[in-house]
mmCIF file of C-alpha atoms in Angstrom:
data_model
loop_
_atom_site.group_PDB
_atom_site.id
_atom_site.type_symbol
_atom_site.label_atom_id
_atom_site.label_comp_id
_atom_site.label_asym_id
_atom_site.label_seq_id
_atom_site.Cartn_x
_atom_site.Cartn_y
_atom_site.Cartn_z
ATOM 1 C CA MET A 481 29.388 -7.681 42.109
ATOM 2 C CA ARG A 482 26.303 -9.172 40.494
ATOM 3 C CA LEU A 483 24.213 -8.271 43.568
ATOM 4 C CA THR A 484 25.509 -4.712 43.420
ATOM 5 C CA SER A 485 24.473 -4.407 39.766
ATOM 6 C CA LEU A 486 21.002 -5.739 40.491
ATOM 7 C CA LEU A 487 20.580 -3.291 43.372
ATOM 8 C CA LEU A 488 21.655 -0.434 41.100
ATOM 9 C CA LEU A 489 19.109 -1.405 38.442
ATOM 10 C CA LEU A 490 16.394 -1.648 41.091
ATOM 11 C CA LEU A 491 17.305 1.796 42.426
ATOM 12 C CA LEU A 492 17.158 3.307 38.947
ATOM 13 C CA ALA A 493 13.780 1.702 38.358
ATOM 14 C CA ILE A 494 12.168 3.231 41.436
ATOM 15 C CA LEU A 495 13.699 6.707 41.235
ATOM 16 C CA PRO A 496 11.355 9.208 39.520
ATOM 17 C CA GLY A 497 12.359 9.871 35.925
ATOM 18 C CA CYS A 498 15.043 7.184 35.935
ATOM 19 C CA GLU A 499 15.036 3.933 34.042
ATOM 20 C CA PRO A 500 17.639 1.620 32.551
ATOM 21 C CA THR A 501 18.833 2.604 29.083
ATOM 22 C CA ARG A 502 16.683 1.186 26.306
ATOM 23 C CA HIS A 503 17.757 0.860 22.711
ATOM 24 C CA PRO A 504 15.306 2.555 20.328
ATOM 25 C CA SER A 505 13.546 0.194 17.967
ATOM 26 C CA ARG A 506 14.703 0.153 14.359
ATOM 27 C CA PRO A 507 11.817 -0.115 11.902
ATOM 28 C CA LYS A 508 12.324 -2.373 8.900
ATOM 29 C CA ALA A 509 9.880 -3.209 6.131
ATOM 30 C CA LEU A 510 9.606 -5.962 3.532
ATOM 31 C CA LEU A 511 6.943 -5.488 0.846
ATOM 32 C CA ILE A 512 6.247 -8.687 -1.096
ATOM 33 C CA GLY A 513 4.373 -8.204 -4.362
ATOM 34 C CA LEU A 514 2.646 -11.210 -5.929
ATOM 35 C CA ASP A 515 1.653 -10.355 -9.481
ATOM 36 C CA GLY A 516 -1.897 -11.253 -10.498
ATOM 37 C CA VAL A 517 -2.786 -13.448 -7.507
ATOM 38 C CA GLN A 518 -6.504 -13.987 -6.883
ATOM 39 C CA LEU A 519 -7.159 -14.419 -3.165
ATOM 40 C CA GLU A 520 -10.003 -16.922 -3.601
ATOM 41 C CA HIS A 521 -7.702 -19.300 -5.459
ATOM 42 C CA TYR A 522 -4.908 -18.789 -2.938
ATOM 43 C CA LEU A 523 -7.326 -19.771 -0.160
ATOM 44 C CA GLN A 524 -8.193 -22.967 -2.057
ATOM 45 C CA LEU A 525 -4.769 -24.257 -1.020
ATOM 46 C CA GLY A 526 -6.222 -24.840 2.457
ATOM 47 C CA ASP A 527 -5.599 -23.699 6.014
ATOM 48 C CA ALA A 528 -2.004 -24.902 6.296
ATOM 49 C CA THR A 529 -0.517 -22.136 4.149
ATOM 50 C CA ASN A 530 1.826 -19.439 5.396
ATOM 51 C CA LEU A 531 -0.866 -16.931 4.441
ATOM 52 C CA SER A 532 -3.403 -18.564 6.757
ATOM 53 C CA GLN A 533 -1.042 -19.597 9.561
ATOM 54 C CA ARG A 534 1.371 -16.684 9.840
ATOM 55 C CA LEU A 535 -0.237 -13.555 8.417
ATOM 56 C CA TYR A 536 -3.250 -11.336 9.022
ATOM 57 C CA TYR A 537 -5.047 -10.767 5.730
ATOM 58 C CA GLY A 538 -8.150 -9.333 4.181
ATOM 59 C CA LYS A 539 -9.617 -8.338 0.845
ATOM 60 C CA ALA A 540 -8.938 -4.916 -0.669
ATOM 61 C CA TYR A 541 -9.651 -3.224 -3.975
ATOM 62 C CA THR A 542 -7.673 -1.713 -6.816
ATOM 63 C CA GLY A 543 -8.665 0.241 -9.920
ATOM 64 C CA GLY A 544 -10.050 3.253 -8.048
ATOM 65 C CA ILE A 545 -13.761 4.028 -7.998
ATOM 66 C CA ASN A 546 -15.537 3.176 -11.237
ATOM 67 C CA GLY A 547 -16.774 6.334 -12.960
ATOM 68 C CA LYS A 548 -14.781 8.672 -10.692
ATOM 69 C CA ALA A 549 -11.506 10.517 -11.165
ATOM 70 C CA SER A 550 -9.606 7.719 -9.420
ATOM 71 C CA GLU A 551 -10.681 5.011 -11.888
ATOM 72 C CA GLN A 552 -7.727 3.254 -13.489
ATOM 73 C CA PRO A 553 -7.313 0.018 -15.463
ATOM 74 C CA THR A 554 -6.436 -3.130 -13.551
ATOM 75 C CA LEU A 555 -3.052 -3.376 -15.248
ATOM 76 C CA SER A 556 0.337 -4.041 -13.692
ATOM 77 C CA GLY A 557 1.861 -0.615 -14.341
ATOM 78 C CA PRO A 558 -0.911 1.423 -12.690
ATOM 79 C CA GLY A 559 -1.387 -1.198 -9.954
ATOM 80 C CA TRP A 560 2.224 -1.469 -8.802
ATOM 81 C CA VAL A 561 2.825 2.277 -8.970
ATOM 82 C CA THR A 562 -0.368 2.923 -6.973
ATOM 83 C CA LEU A 563 0.751 0.399 -4.357
ATOM 84 C CA LEU A 564 4.179 2.055 -4.104
ATOM 85 C CA THR A 565 2.977 5.688 -4.081
ATOM 86 C CA GLY A 566 -0.307 5.634 -2.172
ATOM 87 C CA VAL A 567 -2.158 7.576 -4.909
ATOM 88 C CA TRP A 568 -4.219 6.622 -7.940
ATOM 89 C CA SER A 569 -3.002 7.084 -11.510
ATOM 90 C CA ASN A 570 -4.847 10.410 -11.922
ATOM 91 C CA LYS A 571 -2.030 11.689 -9.673
ATOM 92 C CA HIS A 572 1.003 9.472 -10.267
ATOM 93 C CA GLY A 573 0.519 9.452 -14.044
ATOM 94 C CA VAL A 574 1.176 5.783 -14.860
ATOM 95 C CA SER A 575 -2.183 5.079 -16.477
ATOM 96 C CA ASN A 576 -1.252 2.005 -18.533
ATOM 97 C CA ASN A 577 1.677 -0.311 -19.243
ATOM 98 C CA ALA A 578 3.464 1.925 -21.763
ATOM 99 C CA GLU A 579 7.147 1.872 -20.806
ATOM 100 C CA SER A 580 7.517 5.515 -21.795
ATOM 101 C CA LEU A 581 5.596 6.513 -18.658
ATOM 102 C CA ARG A 582 7.322 7.742 -15.494
ATOM 103 C CA VAL A 583 5.897 8.385 -12.047
ATOM 104 C CA ASP A 584 5.028 12.059 -11.549
ATOM 105 C CA PRO A 585 7.780 13.582 -9.352
ATOM 106 C CA SER A 586 5.067 15.320 -7.307
ATOM 107 C CA PHE A 587 3.890 11.900 -6.111
ATOM 108 C CA PRO A 588 7.075 9.937 -5.401
ATOM 109 C CA SER A 589 7.209 6.292 -4.455
ATOM 110 C CA LEU A 590 8.289 4.808 -1.158
ATOM 111 C CA PHE A 591 11.870 4.720 -2.416
ATOM 112 C CA LYS A 592 12.140 8.472 -2.836
ATOM 113 C CA ARG A 593 10.152 9.406 0.273
ATOM 114 C CA LEU A 594 12.267 7.094 2.414
ATOM 115 C CA ARG A 595 15.518 8.278 0.839
ATOM 116 C CA LEU A 596 14.654 11.922 1.518
ATOM 117 C CA ALA A 597 13.667 11.207 5.130
ATOM 118 C CA MET A 598 16.391 8.628 5.837
ATOM 119 C CA PRO A 599 19.463 9.432 3.702
ATOM 120 C CA ASN A 600 21.416 6.431 4.986
ATOM 121 C CA ALA A 601 18.617 3.873 4.667
ATOM 122 C CA TYR A 602 19.367 0.676 2.739
ATOM 123 C CA LEU A 603 16.718 0.417 0.021
ATOM 124 C CA SER A 604 16.214 -2.486 -2.385
ATOM 125 C CA SER A 605 13.965 -3.214 -5.354
ATOM 126 C CA VAL A 606 14.242 -6.745 -6.782
ATOM 127 C CA VAL A 607 11.670 -7.570 -9.444
ATOM 128 C CA GLY A 608 10.742 -10.068 -12.107
ATOM 129 C CA TRP A 609 8.773 -7.583 -14.240
ATOM 130 C CA SER A 610 11.486 -5.209 -15.445
ATOM 131 C CA PRO A 611 9.470 -2.043 -16.276
ATOM 132 C CA LEU A 612 8.990 -1.347 -12.587
ATOM 133 C CA ASN A 613 12.681 -0.520 -12.275
ATOM 134 C CA THR A 614 13.611 0.270 -15.860
ATOM 135 C CA ALA A 615 10.624 2.468 -16.768
ATOM 136 C CA TYR A 616 8.059 3.758 -14.248
ATOM 137 C CA LEU A 617 10.466 4.184 -11.296
ATOM 138 C CA LEU A 618 13.626 4.678 -13.346
ATOM 139 C CA GLU A 619 14.436 8.113 -11.926
ATOM 140 C CA ASP A 620 12.338 7.862 -8.768
ATOM 141 C CA ALA A 621 14.228 4.859 -7.348
ATOM 142 C CA HIS A 622 17.595 5.858 -8.796
ATOM 143 C CA GLY A 623 19.111 6.074 -5.308
ATOM 144 C CA ALA A 624 18.179 2.536 -4.251
ATOM 145 C CA ASP A 625 21.131 0.507 -2.974
ATOM 146 C CA VAL A 626 19.924 -2.569 -4.862
ATOM 147 C CA ARG A 627 17.860 -2.408 -8.047
ATOM 148 C CA GLU A 628 17.673 -5.644 -10.024
ATOM 149 C CA SER A 629 15.230 -6.496 -12.789
ATOM 150 C CA GLY A 630 14.080 -9.362 -15.005
ATOM 151 C CA LEU A 631 14.889 -12.110 -12.476
ATOM 152 C CA SER A 632 13.076 -15.418 -12.185
ATOM 153 C CA ASP A 633 10.997 -15.821 -9.038
ATOM 154 C CA ALA A 634 13.548 -18.258 -7.645
ATOM 155 C CA ARG A 635 16.313 -15.727 -8.206
ATOM 156 C CA VAL A 636 14.250 -12.913 -6.662
ATOM 157 C CA ILE A 637 13.848 -15.012 -3.511
ATOM 158 C CA GLU A 638 17.536 -15.950 -3.479
ATOM 159 C CA ARG A 639 18.605 -12.305 -3.749
ATOM 160 C CA THR A 640 16.092 -11.191 -1.141
ATOM 161 C CA LEU A 641 17.331 -13.762 1.361
ATOM 162 C CA GLN A 642 20.869 -12.501 0.742
ATOM 163 C CA ILE A 643 19.766 -8.906 1.336
ATOM 164 C CA LEU A 644 17.955 -9.844 4.551
ATOM 165 C CA ASP A 645 20.931 -11.886 5.694
ATOM 166 C CA SER A 646 23.801 -9.493 5.047
ATOM 167 C CA THR A 647 22.619 -5.875 4.735
ATOM 168 C CA PRO A 648 20.729 -3.357 6.917
ATOM 169 C CA ALA A 649 17.659 -4.038 4.695
ATOM 170 C CA ASP A 650 15.690 -1.020 5.891
ATOM 171 C CA PHE A 651 13.102 -1.216 3.093
ATOM 172 C CA THR A 652 12.941 -4.031 0.568
ATOM 173 C CA PHE A 653 10.392 -4.344 -2.230
ATOM 174 C CA ILE A 654 10.180 -7.506 -4.298
ATOM 175 C CA GLN A 655 7.876 -8.533 -7.134
ATOM 176 C CA LEU A 656 7.209 -12.152 -8.107
ATOM 177 C CA ASP A 657 5.860 -12.564 -11.618
ATOM 178 C CA GLU A 658 5.392 -16.235 -12.465
ATOM 179 C CA ALA A 659 1.842 -16.741 -11.131
ATOM 180 C CA ASP A 660 0.663 -13.932 -13.407
ATOM 181 C CA GLN A 661 2.335 -15.597 -16.365
ATOM 182 C CA ALA A 662 0.720 -18.921 -15.483
ATOM 183 C CA GLY A 663 -2.652 -17.196 -15.524
ATOM 184 C CA HIS A 664 -2.031 -15.525 -18.863
ATOM 185 C CA ASP A 665 -0.882 -18.802 -20.380
ATOM 186 C CA SER A 666 -3.440 -21.222 -18.944
ATOM 187 C CA GLY A 667 -6.037 -19.369 -16.893
ATOM 188 C CA PHE A 668 -7.202 -20.785 -13.589
ATOM 189 C CA GLY A 669 -6.329 -24.438 -13.211
ATOM 190 C CA GLU A 670 -3.658 -26.767 -11.892
ATOM 191 C CA ARG A 671 -0.711 -24.814 -13.274
ATOM 192 C CA TYR A 672 -1.993 -21.637 -11.626
ATOM 193 C CA GLN A 673 -2.621 -23.440 -8.326
ATOM 194 C CA GLN A 674 0.873 -24.935 -8.414
ATOM 195 C CA SER A 675 2.333 -21.479 -8.916
ATOM 196 C CA LEU A 676 0.459 -20.351 -5.789
ATOM 197 C CA ARG A 677 1.807 -23.300 -3.801
ATOM 198 C CA THR A 678 5.311 -22.303 -4.857
ATOM 199 C CA LEU A 679 4.668 -18.674 -3.913
ATOM 200 C CA ASP A 680 3.390 -19.648 -0.500
ATOM 201 C CA SER A 681 6.483 -21.740 0.136
ATOM 202 C CA GLN A 682 8.683 -18.828 -0.924
ATOM 203 C CA ILE A 683 6.802 -16.492 1.415
ATOM 204 C CA GLY A 684 7.495 -18.999 4.196
ATOM 205 C CA HIS A 685 11.247 -18.827 3.520
ATOM 206 C CA LEU A 686 11.142 -15.032 3.699
ATOM 207 C CA LEU A 687 9.136 -15.054 6.938
ATOM 208 C CA ASP A 688 11.583 -17.542 8.431
ATOM 209 C CA LYS A 689 14.470 -15.216 7.566
ATOM 210 C CA VAL A 690 12.683 -12.222 9.114
ATOM 211 C CA ASP A 691 11.979 -14.245 12.278
ATOM 212 C CA GLU A 692 15.617 -15.301 12.446
ATOM 213 C CA ARG A 693 16.761 -11.725 12.011
ATOM 214 C CA GLN A 694 14.446 -10.484 14.763
ATOM 215 C CA ARG A 695 15.792 -13.116 17.141
ATOM 216 C CA LEU A 696 19.352 -12.014 16.420
ATOM 217 C CA ASN A 697 18.462 -8.290 16.501
ATOM 218 C CA PRO A 698 15.686 -7.779 19.063
ATOM 219 C CA GLN A 699 15.740 -4.017 18.531
ATOM 220 C CA GLU A 700 14.516 -4.411 14.935
ATOM 221 C CA ASP A 701 10.785 -3.948 14.400
ATOM 222 C CA TRP A 702 9.751 -5.737 11.208
ATOM 223 C CA LEU A 703 6.695 -5.056 9.101
ATOM 224 C CA VAL A 704 6.030 -7.572 6.317
ATOM 225 C CA ILE A 705 3.253 -6.774 3.851
ATOM 226 C CA VAL A 706 2.109 -9.075 1.056
ATOM 227 C CA SER A 707 -0.161 -7.761 -1.684
ATOM 228 C CA THR A 708 -0.835 -7.852 -5.411
ATOM 229 C CA ASP A 709 -1.313 -5.443 -8.290
ATOM 230 C CA HIS A 710 -4.653 -6.649 -9.678
ATOM 231 C CA GLY A 711 -7.110 -9.527 -9.786
ATOM 232 C CA ARG A 712 -8.046 -11.573 -12.851
ATOM 233 C CA ASP A 713 -11.044 -12.023 -15.111
ATOM 234 C CA TYR A 714 -13.504 -14.909 -14.727
ATOM 235 C CA TRP A 715 -11.257 -17.354 -16.598
ATOM 236 C CA GLY A 716 -8.017 -16.168 -14.994
ATOM 237 C CA LYS A 717 -6.290 -15.412 -18.282
ATOM 238 C CA ALA A 718 -6.617 -11.624 -18.497
ATOM 239 C CA HIS A 719 -7.149 -8.427 -16.559
ATOM 240 C CA GLY A 720 -7.358 -4.698 -17.210
ATOM 241 C CA GLY A 721 -11.113 -4.163 -16.944
ATOM 242 C CA ILE A 722 -13.359 -2.940 -14.151
ATOM 243 C CA SER A 723 -15.122 -6.159 -13.144
ATOM 244 C CA GLU A 724 -15.394 -6.926 -9.433
ATOM 245 C CA GLN A 725 -13.051 -9.902 -9.741
ATOM 246 C CA GLU A 726 -10.353 -7.915 -11.563
ATOM 247 C CA LYS A 727 -10.630 -5.135 -8.968
ATOM 248 C CA THR A 728 -10.456 -7.448 -5.936
ATOM 249 C CA ILE A 729 -7.008 -7.868 -4.371
ATOM 250 C CA PHE A 730 -5.777 -8.591 -0.849
ATOM 251 C CA ILE A 731 -3.419 -7.163 1.754
ATOM 252 C CA ALA A 732 -1.660 -9.375 4.309
ATOM 253 C CA SER A 733 0.717 -8.490 7.121
ATOM 254 C CA ASN A 734 2.747 -10.035 9.913
ATOM 255 C CA LYS A 735 1.263 -7.394 12.235
ATOM 256 C CA PRO A 736 -2.391 -7.031 13.173
ATOM 257 C CA LEU A 737 -3.803 -4.106 11.214
ATOM 258 C CA ASN A 738 -6.406 -1.544 12.196
ATOM 259 C CA GLN A 739 -10.144 -1.409 11.530
ATOM 260 C CA GLU A 740 -9.693 -0.164 7.970
ATOM 261 C CA LEU A 741 -8.825 -3.780 7.124
ATOM 262 C CA SER A 742 -10.658 -5.662 9.865
ATOM 263 C CA GLN A 743 -13.933 -3.683 9.994
ATOM 264 C CA PRO A 744 -15.135 -2.633 6.522
ATOM 265 C CA SER A 745 -16.864 0.747 6.337
ATOM 266 C CA ILE A 746 -19.486 1.165 3.617
ATOM 267 C CA PRO A 747 -19.762 4.378 1.582
ATOM 268 C CA ALA A 748 -23.546 4.506 1.628
ATOM 269 C CA GLU A 749 -24.200 6.247 -1.693
ATOM 270 C CA ASN A 750 -21.760 4.067 -3.709
ATOM 271 C CA PRO A 751 -20.923 0.783 -1.973
ATOM 272 C CA GLY A 752 -19.687 -0.891 -5.170
ATOM 273 C CA PRO A 753 -20.470 -4.457 -6.234
ATOM 274 C CA ASN A 754 -20.906 -6.626 -3.130
ATOM 275 C CA HIS A 755 -19.707 -3.644 -1.029
ATOM 276 C CA LEU A 756 -16.314 -3.675 -2.721
ATOM 277 C CA TYR A 757 -15.612 -0.042 -1.773
ATOM 278 C CA SER A 758 -16.095 -0.785 1.908
ATOM 279 C CA LEU A 759 -12.739 -2.596 1.761
ATOM 280 C CA PRO A 760 -9.362 -0.881 2.121
ATOM 281 C CA ALA A 761 -7.905 0.437 -1.112
ATOM 282 C CA GLN A 762 -4.595 -0.479 -2.715
ATOM 283 C CA THR A 763 -3.527 3.066 -1.839
ATOM 284 C CA SER A 764 -3.400 2.063 1.858
ATOM 285 C CA VAL A 765 -0.145 0.119 1.483
ATOM 286 C CA ALA A 766 2.282 3.036 1.007
ATOM 287 C CA PRO A 767 1.037 5.161 3.953
ATOM 288 C CA THR A 768 1.151 2.049 6.151
ATOM 289 C CA VAL A 769 4.820 1.483 5.294
ATOM 290 C CA LEU A 770 5.656 5.182 5.721
ATOM 291 C CA ARG A 771 4.032 5.316 9.153
ATOM 292 C CA HIS A 772 5.775 2.134 10.273
ATOM 293 C CA MET A 773 9.115 3.549 9.153
ATOM 294 C CA GLY A 774 8.561 6.539 11.417
ATOM 295 C CA LEU A 775 7.533 9.183 8.891
ATOM 296 C CA LYS A 776 4.762 11.623 9.689
ATOM 297 C CA LEU A 777 2.095 11.535 6.975
ATOM 298 C CA LEU A 778 1.816 15.079 5.614
ATOM 299 C CA PRO A 779 -1.306 16.673 4.056
ATOM 300 C CA GLU A 780 0.718 18.083 1.163
ATOM 301 C CA TRP A 781 1.559 14.566 0.002
ATOM 302 C CA LEU A 782 -2.100 14.158 -1.065
ATOM 303 C CA LEU A 783 -2.082 10.445 -0.199
ATOM 304 C CA ASP A 784 -5.336 8.780 -1.224
ATOM 305 C CA GLY A 785 -4.972 5.813 1.122
ATOM 306 C CA THR A 786 -5.885 5.314 4.756
ATOM 307 C CA PRO A 787 -2.988 3.810 6.776
ATOM 308 C CA LEU A 788 -3.572 0.334 8.182
ATOM 309 C CA LEU A 789 -1.433 0.927 11.281
ATOM 310 C CA GLY A 790 -2.339 3.448 13.982
ATOM 311 C CA ASP A 791 -5.114 6.018 13.654
ATOM 312 C CA THR A 792 -7.142 5.742 10.470
ATOM 313 C CA GLY A 793 -8.274 9.355 10.456
ATOM 314 C CA VAL A 794 -11.482 9.643 8.466
ATOM 315 C CA ARG A 795 -12.334 6.746 6.188
ATOM 316 C CA LYS A 796 -13.675 6.424 2.642
ATOM 317 C CA VAL A 797 -13.071 10.027 1.608
ATOM 318 C CA ARG A 798 -14.826 10.662 -1.704
ATOM 319 C CA VAL A 799 -16.454 13.399 -3.755
ATOM 320 C CA ASP A 800 -19.852 13.907 -5.356
ATOM 321 C CA GLU A 801 -19.097 16.394 -8.131
ATOM 322 C CA THR A 802 -22.757 16.891 -9.076
ATOM 323 C CA LYS A 803 -23.518 18.235 -5.598
ATOM 324 C CA GLY A 804 -20.107 19.782 -4.950
ATOM 325 C CA ARG A 805 -19.799 17.650 -1.845
ATOM 326 C CA VAL A 806 -16.950 15.888 -0.048
ATOM 327 C CA ARG A 807 -18.052 12.839 1.937
ATOM 328 C CA TRP A 808 -16.385 10.522 4.444
ATOM 329 C CA ASN A 809 -17.109 7.939 7.148
ATOM 330 C CA SER A 810 -16.285 8.633 10.798
ATOM 331 C CA ASN A 811 -17.758 8.167 14.256
ATOM 332 C CA ALA A 812 -14.942 10.074 15.949
ATOM 333 C CA PRO A 813 -15.694 12.903 18.384
ATOM 334 C CA GLY A 814 -14.299 16.340 17.736
ATOM 335 C CA TYR A 815 -13.523 18.222 14.557
ATOM 336 C CA LEU A 816 -11.600 17.528 11.382
ATOM 337 C CA THR A 817 -9.815 20.044 9.180
ATOM 338 C CA ILE A 818 -10.526 20.301 5.465
ATOM 339 C CA LEU A 819 -7.910 21.658 3.069
ATOM 340 C CA LYS A 820 -8.612 22.574 -0.534
ATOM 341 C CA ASN A 821 -5.628 22.952 -2.844
ATOM 342 C CA GLY A 822 -3.344 23.365 0.147
ATOM 343 C CA HIS A 823 -5.440 25.924 2.061
ATOM 344 C CA VAL A 824 -7.625 25.345 5.125
ATOM 345 C CA VAL A 825 -11.223 25.997 4.122
ATOM 346 C CA ALA A 826 -13.274 24.455 6.943
ATOM 347 C CA GLN A 827 -13.325 22.713 10.290
ATOM 348 C CA VAL A 828 -16.372 20.546 10.818
ATOM 349 C CA PRO A 829 -17.493 17.832 13.245
ATOM 350 C CA ALA A 830 -16.044 14.512 12.146
ATOM 351 C CA LYS A 831 -19.437 12.871 12.601
ATOM 352 C CA ASP A 832 -21.061 15.129 9.982
ATOM 353 C CA GLY A 833 -19.756 12.878 7.236
ATOM 354 C CA GLN A 834 -20.043 15.531 4.529
ATOM 355 C CA TRP A 835 -19.129 19.082 3.569
ATOM 356 C CA THR A 836 -20.340 21.093 0.598
ATOM 357 C CA ASP A 837 -17.803 23.249 -1.213
ATOM 358 C CA PRO A 838 -19.505 26.651 -1.623
ATOM 359 C CA GLU A 839 -17.501 27.187 -4.844
ATOM 360 C CA GLY A 840 -18.653 23.912 -6.355
ATOM 361 C CA MET A 841 -16.430 21.493 -8.263
ATOM 362 C CA GLY A 842 -16.342 22.994 -11.736
ATOM 363 C CA GLN A 843 -12.538 22.833 -11.594
ATOM 364 C CA GLU A 844 -10.148 20.078 -10.521
ATOM 365 C CA ASN A 845 -9.366 20.339 -6.813
ATOM 366 C CA ASP A 846 -7.372 18.391 -4.252
ATOM 367 C CA TYR A 847 -9.173 17.993 -0.939
ATOM 368 C CA VAL A 848 -7.447 16.706 2.198
ATOM 369 C CA LEU A 849 -9.259 15.805 5.414
ATOM 370 C CA VAL A 850 -7.126 15.696 8.559
ATOM 371 C CA LEU A 851 -8.316 13.953 11.726
ATOM 372 C CA ASP A 852 -6.093 12.924 14.645
ATOM 373 C CA GLY A 853 -3.055 13.983 12.656
ATOM 374 C CA THR A 854 -3.880 11.586 9.820
ATOM 375 C CA PRO A 855 -4.594 13.072 6.374
ATOM 376 C CA ALA A 856 -6.727 11.479 3.665
ATOM 377 C CA ALA A 857 -6.967 13.037 0.204
ATOM 378 C CA VAL A 858 -9.218 12.905 -2.830
ATOM 379 C CA ARG A 859 -9.076 14.676 -6.206
ATOM 380 C CA ASN A 860 -12.304 15.531 -7.993
ATOM 381 C CA ARG A 861 -12.890 15.476 -11.726
ATOM 382 C CA PRO A 862 -14.374 18.748 -13.000
ATOM 383 C CA ALA A 863 -18.145 18.372 -13.013
ATOM 384 C CA GLY A 864 -19.419 17.232 -16.402
ATOM 385 C CA LYS A 865 -16.051 15.989 -17.691
ATOM 386 C CA ALA A 866 -16.331 12.523 -19.203
ATOM 387 C CA PHE A 867 -13.895 9.724 -18.402
ATOM 388 C CA VAL A 868 -12.752 7.028 -20.817
ATOM 389 C CA ILE A 869 -10.655 4.174 -19.453
ATOM 390 C CA GLU A 870 -7.894 2.895 -21.731
ATOM 391 C CA GLU A 871 -8.528 -0.568 -23.090
ATOM 392 C CA SER A 872 -5.978 -3.363 -22.717
ATOM 393 C CA SER A 873 -6.000 -7.037 -21.869
ATOM 394 C CA TYR A 874 -2.655 -6.916 -20.062
#
């Protein structure tokens, strides 16, 4: 009987168009948010950490581009909502930590996009910093299966392990808050380093649970991303400004990511301090999760970030309002499509790297550049309009 079965499988394998039945993979995603973690201090823990041993990681930036429409304060509200929506605060509307703010329904978070595309998906948001669930995403994540707030880090980890152990856990977002509080209380120092050691151990427990789940369910395809909302000032006690250190974050993953993370691409006319803007932006996290979960990235979503899985499309899309010019980085052959406010206005060689809007940029416009099916968006500020960033130390 066994020989007969083997012969049948062999026959199916060699017949044209025939192959044994394969179960489709089931994408799952775990997004781990570490509030206020500075990568340089994390790396001071040495090479034996879970970050160094089990994840692919690289620097990224938050806070948008200084002096441009995307500029936002390096605060937790704008940072977390940017990470979860894939757009800067000039689109999602959470420009500071005021708990009266709500994400703009035109730019929904991962929770709403996934719920609309996957009505039966099991979605969870488990956070230490309550306003994420009780303010900014109050309506947006209303349909999440689990939404818990104000938990200690230990309790967040406990609940997450329960979710990973006993539910479908299609998309799970968690936020760990205690390292940020250690920084606010004491700045950089032993207490802060100890909080990072604890975080790394907790990440290890979560990775172990994901590995166990993949062994028990080989059809599940797990993406784990670890990131943070903002950096810290020189002393480690505050954040909110536009210094390089406050704007420097990191993105780590259990999967190797594409060249947007591994091969920085410099925007020649505005590289930023120490080429900060050659790094991937915080806005790359949401499109990466959406693509992994099987959603097609649509131009009308106006996502500012370049996905870190699959084709990058064009990179470093930006605007020069004074010259009415859209610029980007690409060495790809062929043409890209440019949309302005939802309408196709041009098709140009990807290698050109720039396109001048014949109507100028006297008004606010949304530009989207589509290459290889991957859109990348940017919103200009009307030429001559001043920008004042809101001041806050938290």
